[in-house]
Short mmCIF file of C-alpha atoms in Angstrom, two decimals:
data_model
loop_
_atom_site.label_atom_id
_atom_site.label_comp_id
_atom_site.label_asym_id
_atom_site.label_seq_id
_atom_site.Cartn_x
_atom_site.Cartn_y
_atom_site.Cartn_z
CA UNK A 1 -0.68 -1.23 15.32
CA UNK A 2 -2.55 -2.39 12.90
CA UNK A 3 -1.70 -4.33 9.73
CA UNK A 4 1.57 -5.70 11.32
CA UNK A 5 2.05 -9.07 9.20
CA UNK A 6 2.23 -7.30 6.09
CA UNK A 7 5.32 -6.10 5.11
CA UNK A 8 5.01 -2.06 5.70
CA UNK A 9 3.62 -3.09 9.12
CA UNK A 10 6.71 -5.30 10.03
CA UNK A 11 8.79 -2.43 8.81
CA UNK A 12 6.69 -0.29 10.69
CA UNK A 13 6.66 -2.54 14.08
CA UNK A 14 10.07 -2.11 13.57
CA UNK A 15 11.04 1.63 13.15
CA UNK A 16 8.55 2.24 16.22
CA UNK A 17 10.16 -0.22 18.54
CA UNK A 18 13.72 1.07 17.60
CA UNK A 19 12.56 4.83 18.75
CA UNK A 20 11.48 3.78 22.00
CA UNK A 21 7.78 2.63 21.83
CA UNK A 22 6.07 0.23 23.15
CA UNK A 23 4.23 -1.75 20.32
CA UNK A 24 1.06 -3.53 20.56
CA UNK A 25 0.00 -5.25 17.28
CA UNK A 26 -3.54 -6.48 17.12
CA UNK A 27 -3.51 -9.25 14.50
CA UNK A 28 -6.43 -11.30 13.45
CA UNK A 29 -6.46 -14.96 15.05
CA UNK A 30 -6.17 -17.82 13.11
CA UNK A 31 -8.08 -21.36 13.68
CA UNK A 32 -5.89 -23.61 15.54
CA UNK A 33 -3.41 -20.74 16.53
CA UNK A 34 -0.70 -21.92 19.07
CA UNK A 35 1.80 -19.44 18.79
CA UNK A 36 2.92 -19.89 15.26
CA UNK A 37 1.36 -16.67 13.72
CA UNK A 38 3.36 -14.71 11.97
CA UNK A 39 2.87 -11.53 14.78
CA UNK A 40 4.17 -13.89 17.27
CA UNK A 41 7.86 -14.31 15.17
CA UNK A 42 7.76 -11.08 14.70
CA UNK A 43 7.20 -9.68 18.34
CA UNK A 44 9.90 -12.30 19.24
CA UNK A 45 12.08 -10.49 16.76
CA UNK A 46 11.57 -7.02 18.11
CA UNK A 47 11.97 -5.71 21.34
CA UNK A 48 9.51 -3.76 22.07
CA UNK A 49 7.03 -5.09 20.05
CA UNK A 50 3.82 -7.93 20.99
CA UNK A 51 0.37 -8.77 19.86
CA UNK A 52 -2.85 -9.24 20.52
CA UNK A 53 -5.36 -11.97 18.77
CA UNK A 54 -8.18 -9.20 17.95
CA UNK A 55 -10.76 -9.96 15.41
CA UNK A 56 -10.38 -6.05 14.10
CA UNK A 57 -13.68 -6.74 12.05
CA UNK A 58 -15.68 -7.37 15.35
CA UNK A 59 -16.60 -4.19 17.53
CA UNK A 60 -16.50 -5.82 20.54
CA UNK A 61 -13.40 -8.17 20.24
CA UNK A 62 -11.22 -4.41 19.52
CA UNK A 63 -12.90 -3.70 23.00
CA UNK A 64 -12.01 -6.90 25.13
CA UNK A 65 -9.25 -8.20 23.05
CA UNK A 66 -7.67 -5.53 21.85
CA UNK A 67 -7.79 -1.98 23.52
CA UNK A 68 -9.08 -3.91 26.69
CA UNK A 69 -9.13 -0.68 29.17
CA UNK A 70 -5.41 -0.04 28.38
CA UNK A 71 -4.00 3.30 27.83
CA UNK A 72 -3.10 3.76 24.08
CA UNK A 73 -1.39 7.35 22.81
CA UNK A 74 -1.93 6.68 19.03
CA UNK A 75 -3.34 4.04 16.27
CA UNK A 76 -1.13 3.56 13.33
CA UNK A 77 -2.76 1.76 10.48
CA UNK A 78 -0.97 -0.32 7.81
CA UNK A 79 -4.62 -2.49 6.82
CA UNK A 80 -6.01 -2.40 3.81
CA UNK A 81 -7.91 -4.74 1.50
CA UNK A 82 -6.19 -7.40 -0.14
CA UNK A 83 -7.56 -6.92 -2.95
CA UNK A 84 -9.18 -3.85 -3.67
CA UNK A 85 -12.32 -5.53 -5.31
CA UNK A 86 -15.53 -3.97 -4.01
CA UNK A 87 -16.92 -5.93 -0.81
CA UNK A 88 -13.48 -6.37 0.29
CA UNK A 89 -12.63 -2.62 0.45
CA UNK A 90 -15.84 -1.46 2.12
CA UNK A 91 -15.30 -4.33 4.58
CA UNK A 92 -11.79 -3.66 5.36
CA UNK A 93 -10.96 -0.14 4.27
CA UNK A 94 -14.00 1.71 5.67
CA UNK A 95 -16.15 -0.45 7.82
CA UNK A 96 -13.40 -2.39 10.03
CA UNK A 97 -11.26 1.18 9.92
CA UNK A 98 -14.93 2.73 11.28
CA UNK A 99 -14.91 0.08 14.23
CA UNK A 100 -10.97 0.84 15.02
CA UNK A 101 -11.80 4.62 15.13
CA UNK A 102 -15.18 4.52 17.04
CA UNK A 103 -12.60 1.70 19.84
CA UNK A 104 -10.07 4.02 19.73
CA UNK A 105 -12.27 6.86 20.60
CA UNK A 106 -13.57 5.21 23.41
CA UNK A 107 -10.49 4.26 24.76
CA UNK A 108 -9.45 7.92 24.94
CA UNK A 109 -6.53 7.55 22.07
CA UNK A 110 -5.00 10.32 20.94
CA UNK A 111 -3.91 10.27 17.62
CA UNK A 112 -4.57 7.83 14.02
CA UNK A 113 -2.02 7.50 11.48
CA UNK A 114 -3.11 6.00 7.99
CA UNK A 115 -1.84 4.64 5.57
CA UNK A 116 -3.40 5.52 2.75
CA UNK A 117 -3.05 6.15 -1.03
CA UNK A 118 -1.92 8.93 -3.62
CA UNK A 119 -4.36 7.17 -5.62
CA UNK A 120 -7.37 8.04 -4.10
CA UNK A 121 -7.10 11.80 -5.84
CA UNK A 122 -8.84 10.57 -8.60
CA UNK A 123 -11.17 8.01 -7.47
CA UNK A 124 -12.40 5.86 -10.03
CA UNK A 125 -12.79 2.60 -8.28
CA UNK A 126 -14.22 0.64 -5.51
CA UNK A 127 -11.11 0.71 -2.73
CA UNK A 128 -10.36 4.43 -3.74
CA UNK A 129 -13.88 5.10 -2.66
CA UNK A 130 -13.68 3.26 0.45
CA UNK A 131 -10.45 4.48 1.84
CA UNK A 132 -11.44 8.23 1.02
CA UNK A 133 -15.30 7.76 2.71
CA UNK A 134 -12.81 6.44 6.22
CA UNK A 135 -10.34 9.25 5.83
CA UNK A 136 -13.41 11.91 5.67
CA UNK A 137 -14.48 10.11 8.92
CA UNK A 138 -11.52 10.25 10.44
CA UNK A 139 -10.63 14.04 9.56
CA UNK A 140 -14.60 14.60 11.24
CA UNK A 141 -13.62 12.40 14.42
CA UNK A 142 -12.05 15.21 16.33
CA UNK A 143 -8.93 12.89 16.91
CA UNK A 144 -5.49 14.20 15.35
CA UNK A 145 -5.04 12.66 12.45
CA UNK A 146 -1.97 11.91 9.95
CA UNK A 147 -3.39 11.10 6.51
CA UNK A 148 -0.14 9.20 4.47
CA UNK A 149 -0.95 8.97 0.96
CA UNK A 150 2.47 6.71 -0.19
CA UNK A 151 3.06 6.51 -3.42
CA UNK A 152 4.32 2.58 -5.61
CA UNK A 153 5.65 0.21 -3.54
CA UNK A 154 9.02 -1.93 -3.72
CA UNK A 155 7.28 -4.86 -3.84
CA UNK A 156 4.50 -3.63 -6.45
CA UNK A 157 7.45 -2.93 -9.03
CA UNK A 158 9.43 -6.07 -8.28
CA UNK A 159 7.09 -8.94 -9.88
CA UNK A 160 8.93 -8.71 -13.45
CA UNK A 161 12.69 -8.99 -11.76
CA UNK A 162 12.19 -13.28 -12.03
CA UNK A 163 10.78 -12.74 -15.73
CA UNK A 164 14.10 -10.57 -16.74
CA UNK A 165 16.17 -13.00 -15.24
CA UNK A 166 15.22 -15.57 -16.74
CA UNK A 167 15.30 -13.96 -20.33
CA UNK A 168 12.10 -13.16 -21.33
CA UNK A 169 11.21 -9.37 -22.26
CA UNK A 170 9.97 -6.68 -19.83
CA UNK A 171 6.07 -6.29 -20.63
CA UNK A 172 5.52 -2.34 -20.85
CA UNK A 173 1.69 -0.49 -21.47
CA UNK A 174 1.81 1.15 -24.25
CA UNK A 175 5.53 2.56 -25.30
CA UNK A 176 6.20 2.35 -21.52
CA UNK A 177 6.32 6.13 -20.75
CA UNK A 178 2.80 6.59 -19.89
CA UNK A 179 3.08 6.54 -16.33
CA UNK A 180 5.36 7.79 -13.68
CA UNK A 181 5.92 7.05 -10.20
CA UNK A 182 8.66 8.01 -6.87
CA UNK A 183 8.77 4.66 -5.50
CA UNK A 184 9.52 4.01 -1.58
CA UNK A 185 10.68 1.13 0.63
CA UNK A 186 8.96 -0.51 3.27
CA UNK A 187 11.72 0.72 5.94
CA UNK A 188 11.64 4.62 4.61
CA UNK A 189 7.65 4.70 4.72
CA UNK A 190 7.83 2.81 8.09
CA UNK A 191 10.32 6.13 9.45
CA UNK A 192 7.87 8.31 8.20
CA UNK A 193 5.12 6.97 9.75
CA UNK A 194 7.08 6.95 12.91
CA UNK A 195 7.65 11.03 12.03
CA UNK A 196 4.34 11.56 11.87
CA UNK A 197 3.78 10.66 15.55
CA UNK A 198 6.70 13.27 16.35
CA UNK A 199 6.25 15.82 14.08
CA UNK A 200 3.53 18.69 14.50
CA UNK A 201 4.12 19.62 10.80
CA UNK A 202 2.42 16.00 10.44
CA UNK A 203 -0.38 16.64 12.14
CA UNK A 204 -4.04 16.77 11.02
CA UNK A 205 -2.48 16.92 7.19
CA UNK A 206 -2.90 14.66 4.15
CA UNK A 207 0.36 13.76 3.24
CA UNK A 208 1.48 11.96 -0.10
CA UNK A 209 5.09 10.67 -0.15
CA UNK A 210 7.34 9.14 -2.47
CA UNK A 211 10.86 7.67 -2.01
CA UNK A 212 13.85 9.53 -2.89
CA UNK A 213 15.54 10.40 -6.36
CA UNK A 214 13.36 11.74 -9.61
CA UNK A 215 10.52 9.82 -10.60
CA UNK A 216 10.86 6.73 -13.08
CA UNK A 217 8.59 5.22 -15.54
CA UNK A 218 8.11 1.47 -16.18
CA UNK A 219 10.51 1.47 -18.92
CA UNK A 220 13.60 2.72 -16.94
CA UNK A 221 12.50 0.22 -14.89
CA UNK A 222 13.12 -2.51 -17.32
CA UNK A 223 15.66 -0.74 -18.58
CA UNK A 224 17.53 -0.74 -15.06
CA UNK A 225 16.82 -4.35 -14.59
CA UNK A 226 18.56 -5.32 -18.10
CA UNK A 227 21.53 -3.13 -17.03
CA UNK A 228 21.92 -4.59 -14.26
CA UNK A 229 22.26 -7.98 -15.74
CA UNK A 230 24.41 -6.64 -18.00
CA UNK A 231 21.83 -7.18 -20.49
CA UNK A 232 20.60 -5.27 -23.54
CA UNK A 233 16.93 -3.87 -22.61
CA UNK A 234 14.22 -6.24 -24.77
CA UNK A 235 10.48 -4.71 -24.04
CA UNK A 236 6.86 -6.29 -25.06
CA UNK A 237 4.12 -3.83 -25.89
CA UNK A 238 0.71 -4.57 -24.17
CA UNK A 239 -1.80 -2.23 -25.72
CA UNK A 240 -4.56 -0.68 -23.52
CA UNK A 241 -6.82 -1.35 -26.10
CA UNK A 242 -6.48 -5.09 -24.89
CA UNK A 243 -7.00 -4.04 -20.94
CA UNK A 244 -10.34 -2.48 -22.29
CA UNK A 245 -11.82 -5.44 -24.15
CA UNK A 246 -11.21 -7.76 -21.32
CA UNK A 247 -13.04 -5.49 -19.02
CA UNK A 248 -15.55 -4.93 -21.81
CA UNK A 249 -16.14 -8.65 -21.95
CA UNK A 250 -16.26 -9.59 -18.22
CA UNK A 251 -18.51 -6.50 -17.18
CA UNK A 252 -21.37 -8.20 -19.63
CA UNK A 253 -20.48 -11.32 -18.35
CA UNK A 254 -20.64 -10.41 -14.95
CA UNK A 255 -24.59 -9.25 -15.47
CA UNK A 256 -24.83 -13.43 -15.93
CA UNK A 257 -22.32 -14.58 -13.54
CA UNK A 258 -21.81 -12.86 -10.50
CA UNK A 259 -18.37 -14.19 -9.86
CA UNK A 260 -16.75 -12.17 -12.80
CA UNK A 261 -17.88 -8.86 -11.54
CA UNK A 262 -15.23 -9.10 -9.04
CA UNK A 263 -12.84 -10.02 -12.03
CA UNK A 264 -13.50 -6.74 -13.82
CA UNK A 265 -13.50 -4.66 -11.27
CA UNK A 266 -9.59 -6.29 -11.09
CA UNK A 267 -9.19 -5.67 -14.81
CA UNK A 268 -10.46 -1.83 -13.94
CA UNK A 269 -7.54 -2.04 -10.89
CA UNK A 270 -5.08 -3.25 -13.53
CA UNK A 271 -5.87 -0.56 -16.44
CA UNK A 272 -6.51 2.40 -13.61
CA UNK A 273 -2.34 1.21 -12.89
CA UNK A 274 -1.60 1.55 -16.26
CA UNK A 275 -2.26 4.50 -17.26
CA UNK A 276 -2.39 6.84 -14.02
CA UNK A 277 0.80 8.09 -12.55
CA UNK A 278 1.34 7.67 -8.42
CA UNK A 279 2.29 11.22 -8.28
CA UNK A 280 0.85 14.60 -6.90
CA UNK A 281 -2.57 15.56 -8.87
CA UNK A 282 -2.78 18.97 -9.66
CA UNK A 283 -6.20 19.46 -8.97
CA UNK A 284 -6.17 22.92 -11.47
CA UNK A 285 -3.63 21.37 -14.52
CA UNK A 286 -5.36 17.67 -14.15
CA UNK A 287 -1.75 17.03 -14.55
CA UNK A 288 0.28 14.46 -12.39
CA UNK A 289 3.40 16.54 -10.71
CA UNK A 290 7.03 14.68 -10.14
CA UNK A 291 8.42 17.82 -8.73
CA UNK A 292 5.30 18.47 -5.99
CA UNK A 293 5.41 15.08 -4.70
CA UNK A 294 7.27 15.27 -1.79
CA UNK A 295 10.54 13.06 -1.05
CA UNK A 296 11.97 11.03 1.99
CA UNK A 297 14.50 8.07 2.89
CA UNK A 298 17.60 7.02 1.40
CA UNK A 299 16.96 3.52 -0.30
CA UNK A 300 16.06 3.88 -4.28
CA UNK A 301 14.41 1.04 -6.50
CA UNK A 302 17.41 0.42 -8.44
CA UNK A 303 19.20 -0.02 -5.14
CA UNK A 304 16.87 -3.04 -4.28
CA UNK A 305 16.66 -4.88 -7.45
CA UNK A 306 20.44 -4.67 -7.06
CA UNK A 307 20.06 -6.54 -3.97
CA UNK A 308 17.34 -8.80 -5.09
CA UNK A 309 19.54 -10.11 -8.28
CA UNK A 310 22.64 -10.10 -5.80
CA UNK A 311 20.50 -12.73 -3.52
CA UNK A 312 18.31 -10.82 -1.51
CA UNK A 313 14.72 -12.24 -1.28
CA UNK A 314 11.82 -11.22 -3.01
CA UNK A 315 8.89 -9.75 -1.32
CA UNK A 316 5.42 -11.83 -1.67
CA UNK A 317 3.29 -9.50 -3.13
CA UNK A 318 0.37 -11.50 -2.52
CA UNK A 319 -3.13 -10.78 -4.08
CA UNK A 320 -1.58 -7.97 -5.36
CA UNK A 321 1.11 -9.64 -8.36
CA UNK A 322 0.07 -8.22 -11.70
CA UNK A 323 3.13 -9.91 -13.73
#
């Protein structure tokens, strides 16, 4: 398992460990480490489930540390970038992926899961490059493969849920329409994944996913937020216009200072969000497709920001907080 101390790996650890199978997390050591890493809570948590301090980066260290002549059926992959910004996606989402398939292969493993993304059908940036150069790999590597392409995240459409709260208005692109998505939850993605081992019909197949229920936009998103707070629905227009002039401004820059090419390749990952939908492409319309992107679990959106404003804790979302 890789990617196990974020939160669709935990989920992930999880769902695997509660259908029998034995878990083995490789998980990046930290300086200092005695115990306290996050993998080790976690494997104390979950039956079924341990680690392994494996520099995944480090060719030899997945040998020794991690595969370390054991017999392993399958790889499942939650890893990505943290970022998405250039050096960090070839590093992590093709060249550490690369050194996890060519281990894997040696060690006589039968099967990769990955966790991908729907974005990556129309590749305009540095990560979407990255992970689709690894999943041509991968379908080439002779190993059975399960390609997931998940759509939005829980946690990537939870960062404005403090903001309502608190009274201030839900910031929408544009009139908030422009973009569509069928958001899933860490636990449904994590039984899919699980499927995927079981399932022939998952098998050496690119598979996009969404959650269940018809596909939103970021308006009935802030719309369901103020109802739930028993609010009336106040929205702030950010034009795209604006997204382009900052990445205008800190591509030139970034010719001077090399720092701020990173930054507008972030400003490109923010705009590319905006105004592309996490649904099906269809490659012949150019048109995103609600009703081809397939469907699984039980747990809606709506369902967690109920339990978020009822108490419930929300997710870190890390490098990856927008709002």
């Amino acid at each position: 398992m890789l990617g196990a101390t974020g939160t669709i790996g935990r989920a992930t650890s999880v769902a695997l460990a509660r259908r029998g199978y034995e878990v083995v997390s490789f998980v990046r050591p930290r300086a200092g480490d005695d115990g306290g890493h996050p993998a080790a809570a976690a494997s104390r948590r979950s039956e079924g489930v341990s680690f392994r301090m494996v520099d995944v980066s480090d060719p030899a260290s997945l040998t020794r540390d991690g595969f370390s002549g054991a017999p392993f059926d399958a790889v499942v992959s939650c890893l990505a970038s943290r970022t998405g910004a250039p050096h960090d996606a070839w590093a992590i989402d093709y060249r550490t992926h690369m050194n996890v398939l060519d281990a894997a292969q040696r060690a006589g493993v039968a099967h990769f899961v990955l966790v991908s993304a729907i974005c990556v059908q129309k590749p305009l940036l540095a990560f979407q490059q990255a992970k689709l150069a690894f999943e041509a790999a991968l379908m080439a590597s002779g190993l059975r493969y399960s390609i997931v392409r998940p759509t939005a995240f829980f946690k990537s459409l939870s960062g404005q849920i403090e903001r309502v709260r608190n009274g201030r208005p839900f910031l929408i692109f544009g009139d908030g329409t422009l973009t569509s998505c069928k958001p899933i939850s860490d636990d449904d993605l994590g039984d899919y994944l699980v499927r995927c081992l079981e399932d022939a019909g998952c098998w050496n197949r690119i598979l996009p996913i969404g959650g269940p229920g018809d596909a939103i936009t970021p308006r009935q998103q802030g719309e369901a937020l103020f109802a739930l707070l028993g609010r009336q629905p106040r929205f702030r227009s950010v034009p795209i216009a604006l997204l382009d002039g900052i990445i205008g401004s800190l591509g030139t820059l970034g010719r001077v200072v090399p720092s701020l090419r990173a930054k507008a390749e972030l400003a490109r990952i923010g705009r590319y969000y905006a105004t592309e939908s996490m649904l099906v492409l269809n490659s012949q319309t150019g048109r995103y497709d609600a009703d081809a992107t397939p469907s699984t679990g039980t747990e809606t959106l709506f369902e967690f920001y109920r339990s978020v404003l009822a108490g419930g804790a929300l997710p870190d979302r890390g490098d990856h907080a927008v709002f």
